[in-house]
Short mmCIF file of N, CA and C in Angstrom, two decimals:
data_model
loop_
_atom_site.label_atom_id
_atom_site.label_comp_id
_atom_site.label_asym_id
_atom_site.label_seq_id
_atom_site.Cartn_x
_atom_site.Cartn_y
_atom_site.Cartn_z
N MET W 1 13.91 117.67 40.57
CA MET W 1 12.55 117.24 40.35
C MET W 1 11.47 118.67 40.46
N ALA W 2 10.68 118.50 39.47
CA ALA W 2 9.45 119.88 39.43
C ALA W 2 8.50 119.33 40.69
N ARG W 3 8.05 120.18 41.54
CA ARG W 3 6.70 119.64 42.14
C ARG W 3 5.82 120.43 41.81
N ILE W 4 4.44 119.87 41.38
CA ILE W 4 3.52 120.55 40.76
C ILE W 4 1.96 119.69 41.69
N ALA W 5 1.11 120.75 42.09
CA ALA W 5 -0.14 120.15 42.68
C ALA W 5 0.38 119.02 43.94
N GLY W 6 1.53 119.49 44.69
CA GLY W 6 2.18 118.61 45.85
C GLY W 6 2.73 117.49 45.73
N VAL W 7 2.72 117.21 43.88
CA VAL W 7 3.61 115.86 43.47
C VAL W 7 4.99 115.85 42.92
N ASN W 8 5.84 115.08 43.16
CA ASN W 8 7.36 115.44 42.46
C ASN W 8 6.98 114.92 41.30
N ILE W 9 7.42 115.44 40.19
CA ILE W 9 7.02 114.93 39.03
C ILE W 9 8.38 114.57 38.54
N PRO W 10 8.57 113.32 37.82
CA PRO W 10 9.60 112.60 37.08
C PRO W 10 10.49 113.50 36.01
N ASP W 11 11.58 113.97 36.16
CA ASP W 11 12.30 114.48 35.56
C ASP W 11 12.62 113.81 34.18
N LYS W 12 12.87 112.88 33.98
CA LYS W 12 13.34 112.04 32.84
C LYS W 12 12.28 111.30 32.13
N LYS W 13 11.28 111.74 32.45
CA LYS W 13 10.00 111.50 31.00
C LYS W 13 9.49 112.77 30.34
N HIS W 14 8.95 112.37 29.44
CA HIS W 14 8.40 113.62 28.42
C HIS W 14 7.01 114.04 29.18
N ALA W 15 6.95 115.51 29.04
CA ALA W 15 5.74 116.03 29.69
C ALA W 15 4.61 115.44 29.68
N VAL W 16 4.18 115.20 28.65
CA VAL W 16 2.55 114.00 28.64
C VAL W 16 2.53 113.28 29.59
N ILE W 17 3.60 112.49 29.65
CA ILE W 17 3.44 111.08 30.64
C ILE W 17 4.10 111.83 31.85
N ALA W 18 4.80 112.52 32.42
CA ALA W 18 4.99 113.12 33.62
C ALA W 18 3.79 113.72 34.11
N LEU W 19 3.19 114.21 33.35
CA LEU W 19 1.72 114.93 34.05
C LEU W 19 0.84 114.18 34.46
N THR W 20 1.10 112.91 34.31
CA THR W 20 -0.20 111.86 34.27
C THR W 20 0.40 111.41 35.54
N SER W 21 1.16 111.60 36.01
CA SER W 21 1.66 111.06 37.40
C SER W 21 1.13 111.81 38.84
N ILE W 22 -0.01 112.84 38.23
CA ILE W 22 -0.71 113.49 39.02
C ILE W 22 -2.52 112.64 38.95
N TYR W 23 -2.65 112.79 40.10
CA TYR W 23 -3.82 112.24 40.15
C TYR W 23 -4.91 113.04 39.76
N GLY W 24 -5.78 112.35 38.68
CA GLY W 24 -6.60 113.35 37.87
C GLY W 24 -6.21 114.26 37.18
N ILE W 25 -5.23 113.52 36.28
CA ILE W 25 -4.52 114.11 34.62
C ILE W 25 -4.35 112.99 34.35
N GLY W 26 -5.35 112.44 33.25
CA GLY W 26 -4.56 111.17 32.25
C GLY W 26 -3.85 112.08 30.83
N VAL W 27 -3.58 111.11 30.10
CA VAL W 27 -2.97 111.36 28.76
C VAL W 27 -3.81 112.46 28.30
N ALA W 28 -4.94 112.35 27.96
CA ALA W 28 -5.59 113.23 27.01
C ALA W 28 -5.65 114.71 27.51
N ARG W 29 -5.84 115.06 28.97
CA ARG W 29 -5.91 115.97 29.49
C ARG W 29 -4.46 117.06 29.98
N ALA W 30 -3.43 116.05 29.86
CA ALA W 30 -1.83 116.29 29.97
C ALA W 30 -1.94 117.04 28.63
N GLY W 31 -2.13 116.26 27.64
CA GLY W 31 -1.86 116.96 26.01
C GLY W 31 -2.51 118.34 26.22
N ASP W 32 -3.77 118.40 26.74
CA ASP W 32 -4.37 119.77 26.38
C ASP W 32 -3.68 120.84 27.30
N ILE W 33 -2.97 120.10 28.31
CA ILE W 33 -2.04 121.41 29.51
C ILE W 33 -1.01 121.62 28.44
N CYS W 34 -0.50 120.82 27.88
CA CYS W 34 0.90 121.38 27.16
C CYS W 34 0.61 122.02 26.01
N ASP W 35 -0.23 121.71 24.97
CA ASP W 35 -0.76 122.64 24.04
C ASP W 35 -1.27 123.84 24.28
N ALA W 36 -1.82 124.25 25.77
CA ALA W 36 -2.26 125.26 26.22
C ALA W 36 -1.10 126.36 26.56
N ILE W 37 -0.22 125.84 26.96
CA ILE W 37 0.75 126.60 27.58
C ILE W 37 2.08 126.45 26.44
N GLY W 38 1.71 125.92 25.28
CA GLY W 38 2.61 125.92 23.77
C GLY W 38 4.21 125.31 24.13
N VAL W 39 4.23 124.28 24.93
CA VAL W 39 5.27 123.24 25.15
C VAL W 39 5.12 122.25 24.31
N ASN W 40 6.33 121.37 23.96
CA ASN W 40 6.15 120.38 23.30
C ASN W 40 5.86 119.27 23.97
N ARG W 41 5.19 118.58 23.62
CA ARG W 41 4.85 117.24 24.34
C ARG W 41 5.79 116.05 24.57
N GLN W 42 6.84 116.37 23.59
CA GLN W 42 7.78 115.22 23.88
C GLN W 42 9.15 115.53 24.40
N ARG W 43 9.30 117.07 24.72
CA ARG W 43 10.03 117.39 25.61
C ARG W 43 10.12 116.99 27.07
N LYS W 44 11.16 116.58 27.85
CA LYS W 44 11.32 116.18 29.11
C LYS W 44 11.32 117.16 29.99
N ILE W 45 11.11 117.00 31.30
CA ILE W 45 10.73 117.98 32.42
C ILE W 45 11.91 118.50 32.92
N GLN W 46 12.97 118.11 32.78
CA GLN W 46 14.23 118.30 33.04
C GLN W 46 14.85 119.31 31.79
N ASP W 47 14.32 119.54 30.71
CA ASP W 47 14.44 120.54 29.91
C ASP W 47 13.90 121.87 29.75
N LEU W 48 12.81 121.98 30.59
CA LEU W 48 11.98 122.72 30.63
C LEU W 48 12.62 123.89 31.63
N ASP W 49 12.57 124.88 31.26
CA ASP W 49 12.90 126.17 32.13
C ASP W 49 11.65 126.42 33.21
N ASP W 50 12.11 127.65 34.38
CA ASP W 50 11.51 127.62 35.24
C ASP W 50 10.02 128.41 34.76
N ASP W 51 10.17 129.35 33.77
CA ASP W 51 8.93 129.79 33.43
C ASP W 51 7.76 128.55 32.82
N GLU W 52 8.71 127.77 32.10
CA GLU W 52 7.50 126.78 31.54
C GLU W 52 6.73 125.96 32.79
N VAL W 53 7.95 125.91 33.50
CA VAL W 53 6.97 124.59 34.74
C VAL W 53 6.06 125.69 35.67
N ASP W 54 6.29 126.86 35.65
CA ASP W 54 5.51 127.74 36.13
C ASP W 54 3.97 127.82 35.40
N LYS W 55 4.15 128.08 34.35
CA LYS W 55 2.83 127.81 33.24
C LYS W 55 2.49 126.55 33.64
N LEU W 56 2.98 125.82 33.64
CA LEU W 56 2.78 124.22 33.85
C LEU W 56 1.86 124.14 35.34
N ARG W 57 2.58 124.85 36.38
CA ARG W 57 1.37 124.44 37.55
C ARG W 57 0.36 125.43 37.54
N ALA W 58 0.42 126.82 36.94
CA ALA W 58 -0.76 127.67 36.54
C ALA W 58 -2.09 126.89 36.05
N GLU W 59 -1.63 125.89 34.70
CA GLU W 59 -2.66 125.35 34.09
C GLU W 59 -3.20 124.12 34.56
N VAL W 60 -2.59 123.70 35.66
CA VAL W 60 -3.01 122.69 36.22
C VAL W 60 -3.49 122.83 37.20
N ALA W 61 -3.27 124.16 37.85
CA ALA W 61 -4.12 124.74 39.46
C ALA W 61 -5.86 124.95 38.79
N LYS W 62 -5.60 124.78 37.52
CA LYS W 62 -7.14 124.92 37.19
C LYS W 62 -8.19 123.95 36.91
N TYR W 63 -7.68 123.09 37.07
CA TYR W 63 -8.26 121.74 37.26
C TYR W 63 -8.45 121.17 38.80
N THR W 64 -9.65 120.06 38.94
CA THR W 64 -9.69 119.54 40.26
C THR W 64 -8.61 118.10 40.52
N VAL W 65 -7.62 118.38 41.10
CA VAL W 65 -6.55 117.10 41.30
C VAL W 65 -6.14 116.71 42.67
N GLU W 66 -5.51 115.84 42.43
CA GLU W 66 -4.91 115.29 43.91
C GLU W 66 -5.85 115.02 45.07
N GLY W 67 -5.82 116.00 46.06
CA GLY W 67 -6.50 115.83 47.29
C GLY W 67 -7.75 116.44 47.02
N ASP W 68 -8.24 117.37 46.48
CA ASP W 68 -9.43 117.87 46.33
C ASP W 68 -10.13 117.00 45.44
N LEU W 69 -9.99 116.17 44.70
CA LEU W 69 -10.42 115.40 43.92
C LEU W 69 -10.68 113.78 44.72
N ARG W 70 -9.78 113.41 45.21
CA ARG W 70 -9.85 112.47 46.30
C ARG W 70 -11.10 112.65 47.07
N ARG W 71 -10.82 113.95 47.87
CA ARG W 71 -11.95 113.98 49.00
C ARG W 71 -13.59 114.05 47.96
N GLU W 72 -13.61 114.78 46.93
CA GLU W 72 -14.79 114.94 45.98
C GLU W 72 -15.46 113.68 45.94
N VAL W 73 -14.19 112.51 45.34
CA VAL W 73 -14.93 110.97 44.89
C VAL W 73 -15.23 110.54 46.25
N SER W 74 -14.50 110.56 47.31
CA SER W 74 -15.13 110.02 48.52
C SER W 74 -16.53 110.38 49.33
N MET W 75 -16.65 111.69 49.22
CA MET W 75 -17.89 112.20 49.32
C MET W 75 -19.07 112.28 48.48
N ASN W 76 -18.80 112.05 47.13
CA ASN W 76 -19.70 111.04 46.31
C ASN W 76 -20.40 109.68 46.61
N ILE W 77 -19.44 108.94 47.21
CA ILE W 77 -19.66 107.71 47.60
C ILE W 77 -20.42 107.43 49.12
N LYS W 78 -19.72 108.74 49.92
CA LYS W 78 -20.47 108.54 50.74
C LYS W 78 -21.87 109.30 51.13
N ARG W 79 -22.45 110.12 50.07
CA ARG W 79 -23.57 110.18 49.74
C ARG W 79 -24.39 109.20 49.29
N LEU W 80 -23.83 108.61 48.11
CA LEU W 80 -24.80 107.44 47.87
C LEU W 80 -25.13 106.34 48.79
N MET W 81 -24.12 106.28 49.89
CA MET W 81 -24.48 105.25 50.71
C MET W 81 -25.38 105.76 51.83
N ASP W 82 -25.50 106.99 52.63
CA ASP W 82 -26.54 107.69 53.25
C ASP W 82 -27.60 107.79 52.16
N LEU W 83 -27.85 108.11 51.04
CA LEU W 83 -28.98 107.99 50.31
C LEU W 83 -29.76 106.52 50.33
N GLY W 84 -28.93 105.52 50.45
CA GLY W 84 -29.50 104.30 50.74
C GLY W 84 -29.89 103.54 49.21
N CYS W 85 -29.66 104.08 48.14
CA CYS W 85 -29.95 103.82 47.01
C CYS W 85 -29.19 102.63 46.65
N ASN W 86 -29.40 101.89 45.48
CA ASN W 86 -28.62 100.80 45.28
C ASN W 86 -27.09 100.71 45.03
N ARG W 87 -26.66 101.92 44.63
CA ARG W 87 -24.99 101.98 44.45
C ARG W 87 -24.50 102.08 45.68
N GLY W 88 -25.68 102.89 46.39
CA GLY W 88 -24.66 102.95 47.86
C GLY W 88 -24.75 101.72 48.76
N ILE W 89 -25.89 100.90 48.33
CA ILE W 89 -25.84 99.86 49.33
C ILE W 89 -24.88 98.98 48.88
N ARG W 90 -24.28 98.62 47.77
CA ARG W 90 -23.48 97.87 46.71
C ARG W 90 -22.10 98.40 47.30
N HIS W 91 -21.89 99.50 47.57
CA HIS W 91 -20.74 99.86 47.91
C HIS W 91 -20.56 99.58 49.25
N ARG W 92 -21.35 99.94 50.34
CA ARG W 92 -21.76 99.51 51.78
C ARG W 92 -21.23 97.89 52.05
N ARG W 93 -21.40 97.17 51.19
CA ARG W 93 -21.39 95.53 51.13
C ARG W 93 -20.14 95.38 50.38
N GLY W 94 -19.66 96.42 49.87
CA GLY W 94 -18.55 95.66 48.77
C GLY W 94 -18.60 95.07 47.86
N LEU W 95 -19.68 94.84 47.08
CA LEU W 95 -20.19 94.54 45.97
C LEU W 95 -19.89 94.88 44.89
N PRO W 96 -19.70 94.24 43.27
CA PRO W 96 -19.69 95.31 42.30
C PRO W 96 -20.73 95.91 41.96
N LEU W 97 -20.86 97.23 41.74
CA LEU W 97 -21.71 98.31 41.53
C LEU W 97 -22.24 98.36 40.02
N ARG W 98 -21.57 97.76 38.93
CA ARG W 98 -22.47 98.14 37.60
C ARG W 98 -22.88 96.88 36.62
N GLY W 99 -23.55 96.08 37.60
CA GLY W 99 -24.13 95.06 36.80
C GLY W 99 -23.96 93.84 36.47
N GLN W 100 -22.49 93.43 37.21
CA GLN W 100 -21.60 92.47 37.05
C GLN W 100 -22.43 91.40 37.62
N ARG W 101 -21.70 90.11 37.19
CA ARG W 101 -22.32 88.72 37.61
C ARG W 101 -21.61 88.95 39.05
N THR W 102 -22.12 87.86 40.02
CA THR W 102 -21.57 87.89 41.43
C THR W 102 -21.41 86.42 41.46
N ARG W 103 -22.57 85.75 40.89
CA ARG W 103 -22.28 84.15 41.19
C ARG W 103 -20.72 83.72 41.22
N THR W 104 -20.04 84.03 40.37
CA THR W 104 -18.57 84.02 39.95
C THR W 104 -18.13 85.21 39.69
N ASN W 105 -16.62 85.09 39.51
CA ASN W 105 -16.05 86.45 38.96
C ASN W 105 -16.01 87.37 39.39
N ALA W 106 -16.31 87.57 40.87
CA ALA W 106 -16.35 88.58 41.27
C ALA W 106 -15.40 88.63 42.83
N ARG W 107 -14.39 88.21 42.58
CA ARG W 107 -13.67 87.66 43.75
C ARG W 107 -12.85 88.93 44.19
N THR W 108 -12.39 89.99 43.88
CA THR W 108 -11.67 91.10 44.11
C THR W 108 -12.59 91.77 44.89
N ARG W 109 -13.52 91.86 44.20
CA ARG W 109 -14.52 93.27 44.93
C ARG W 109 -15.25 92.17 46.21
N LYS W 110 -15.49 91.01 46.42
CA LYS W 110 -16.27 90.35 46.96
C LYS W 110 -15.40 90.09 48.37
N GLY W 111 -13.77 90.18 48.65
CA GLY W 111 -13.17 89.37 49.24
C GLY W 111 -12.65 88.01 49.57
N PRO W 112 -11.84 87.30 50.20
CA PRO W 112 -11.57 86.23 50.52
C PRO W 112 -13.00 85.42 50.98
N ARG W 113 -12.85 84.00 50.26
CA ARG W 113 -14.07 83.17 50.51
C ARG W 113 -13.70 82.76 51.78
N ARG W 114 -14.79 82.54 52.55
CA ARG W 114 -15.14 82.26 53.85
C ARG W 114 -15.78 80.67 53.59
N PRO W 115 -15.35 79.57 54.54
CA PRO W 115 -15.91 78.64 54.25
C PRO W 115 -17.21 78.14 54.84
N ILE W 116 -17.98 77.56 54.26
CA ILE W 116 -19.50 77.60 54.95
C ILE W 116 -19.71 76.79 56.22
N LYS W 117 -19.79 77.14 56.94
CA LYS W 117 -20.44 76.20 58.01
C LYS W 117 -21.52 75.37 58.19
N ARG W 118 -21.70 74.35 58.34
CA ARG W 118 -22.94 73.49 58.30
C ARG W 118 -22.95 72.57 59.73
#
């Protein structure tokens, strides 16, 4: 198993699909990475030689991925909460952020229903 950006990449998958197992790399970016180093997107990771895997590592290192990206996202959310803006308040309360209705259909974001005490 190849290890890129601290993640074990599945050997038996095509290069484009295998790269998407890294947090921060989707199908489009994985395709761009494969094109940049000249690797066929349909080749399996186990068929790549060590030079090509090293080129993949170097190309992925140009992007913010995995732990750094997770830290950056959490810091952005923390900054919004500290500012006290509307999005930060919604994050703090655990409510939907982007204008969805909450009277119904917000069950996953709002959490379990609690009975009303009368």
